[in-house]
Amino acid sequence: MYIVLLGPPGAGKGTQAQRIADATKLLHVSTGDMFRENVRNETELGKLAKTFMDRGELVPDEVTIKMLLERIARPDAEKGAIFDGFPRNVVQAVALEQALASNGGKVDHALLISVRDEELIARLGGRWMCRNCGRLFHERNDPPKQAGVCDACGGELYQRDDDRPEVVRTRLEKQKPPAELIGHYRAAGVLTEIDGEQSLDAVTAALLGALGMSAA
Ligand code: AMP
């Protein structure tokens, strides 16, 4: 099964993708995490991606699609995956579909998490991420047991550079799922929209419900 998770920055895609991957045992593929790993390792791809990420802009399609296709060509993606942060537009969606179709696969579900702008701005300001394992926390909605320390691995928590207020506004403007992308999945009959302003657990339950599963 292949699932794409759509939603504006701060809608909870990362957190929910982790939860759905745990519940379904599907591979979690986050293009944002892949770019951040490349930035950390100072690869050529990382250096290029950083110039866009720091401004809150999307990395060019050509670069992003190449990275994603290389990832899904690996054997652990054969049985399915949940895509978090990809596709961001129709060009990326079509590239994904063509790659999956070459192995007899398709996007089975597109789950759109909707949240209002005011709420997104409040959320992005309070986000903390583990430097070691990438797990996400939120000061208000999902705090770690001990401030600054990851519950999962004990790693150090930090705030992403692109969660700064001026960058947040650009990300919201440039990175909301475009109407054409939502329309693309609606026309394919695979779109489910979920209210992302419910509690984290309620959003997880709604997402699993859309996949025909119940929360454990
Ligand atoms: P995210 O963690 O999904 O918010 O992604 C962090 C940053 O990585 C974004 O602000 C973009 O600069 C870049 N990025 C992640 N996924 C994509 C994508 N599918 N297309 C283009 N840029 C992306």
Short mmCIF file of C-alpha atoms and ligand atoms in Angstrom, two decimals, residues 8-10 13-14 30-36 49-61 64-65 67-68 84-89 92 124 127 129 136 160 162-163 167 171 175, ligand 1:
data_model
loop_
_atom_site.label_atom_id
_atom_site.label_comp_id
_atom_site.label_asym_id
_atom_site.label_seq_id
_atom_site.Cartn_x
_atom_site.Cartn_y
_atom_site.Cartn_z
CA PRO A 8 0.53 22.62 4.95
CA PRO A 9 3.73 22.93 7.01
CA GLY A 10 2.75 22.47 10.66
CA LYS A 13 2.34 15.41 8.75
CA GLY A 14 5.65 14.32 10.32
CA SER A 30 10.08 12.01 4.43
CA THR A 31 11.78 14.15 1.80
CA GLY A 32 12.28 16.89 4.43
CA ASP A 33 14.16 14.41 6.67
CA MET A 34 16.22 13.22 3.70
CA PHE A 35 17.23 16.80 2.88
CA ARG A 36 18.05 17.53 6.54
CA ALA A 49 18.99 22.01 -0.72
CA LYS A 50 19.98 24.25 2.19
CA THR A 51 19.94 27.39 0.04
CA PHE A 52 16.22 26.79 -0.63
CA MET A 53 15.27 25.38 2.77
CA ASP A 54 16.75 28.36 4.66
CA ARG A 55 14.48 30.68 2.67
CA GLY A 56 11.39 28.53 3.23
CA GLU A 57 11.24 27.63 -0.46
CA LEU A 58 10.81 24.29 -2.16
CA VAL A 59 13.90 22.53 -3.47
CA PRO A 60 13.63 22.29 -7.32
CA ASP A 61 11.52 19.38 -8.57
CA THR A 64 13.74 16.30 -5.22
CA ILE A 65 12.27 13.80 -7.66
CA MET A 67 16.30 11.77 -4.62
CA LEU A 68 12.82 10.29 -4.04
CA ASP A 84 5.42 12.61 4.10
CA GLY A 85 6.16 15.91 2.39
CA PHE A 86 6.09 14.43 -1.11
CA PRO A 87 4.54 15.21 -3.54
CA ARG A 88 4.29 19.00 -3.12
CA ASN A 89 2.90 19.58 -6.64
CA GLN A 92 6.07 15.43 -8.37
CA LEU A 124 5.37 26.04 13.93
CA ARG A 127 8.16 22.80 17.41
CA MET A 129 13.00 18.11 16.78
CA LEU A 136 9.04 15.75 16.69
CA ARG A 160 14.59 24.04 13.02
CA ASP A 162 13.06 27.22 9.00
CA ASP A 163 10.64 27.41 11.96
CA VAL A 167 10.56 31.89 7.26
CA ARG A 171 6.70 28.39 3.94
CA GLN A 175 4.18 25.23 0.57
P1 AMP B 1 9.44 19.47 5.55
O1 AMP B 1 10.17 18.75 6.64
O2 AMP B 1 8.54 18.53 4.76
O3 AMP B 1 8.73 20.71 6.02
O4 AMP B 1 10.53 19.94 4.49
C1 AMP B 1 11.56 20.86 4.85
C2 AMP B 1 12.07 21.57 3.61
O5 AMP B 1 12.62 20.61 2.69
C3 AMP B 1 11.01 22.30 2.83
O6 AMP B 1 10.79 23.60 3.34
C4 AMP B 1 11.57 22.31 1.43
O7 AMP B 1 12.57 23.30 1.30
C5 AMP B 1 12.28 20.96 1.35
N1 AMP B 1 11.36 19.90 0.82
C6 AMP B 1 10.87 18.82 1.48
N2 AMP B 1 10.09 18.06 0.68
C7 AMP B 1 10.09 18.68 -0.53
C8 AMP B 1 9.47 18.41 -1.79
N3 AMP B 1 8.68 17.34 -1.96
N4 AMP B 1 9.72 19.27 -2.82
C9 AMP B 1 10.53 20.32 -2.68
N5 AMP B 1 11.12 20.66 -1.51
C10 AMP B 1 10.92 19.85 -0.45
#
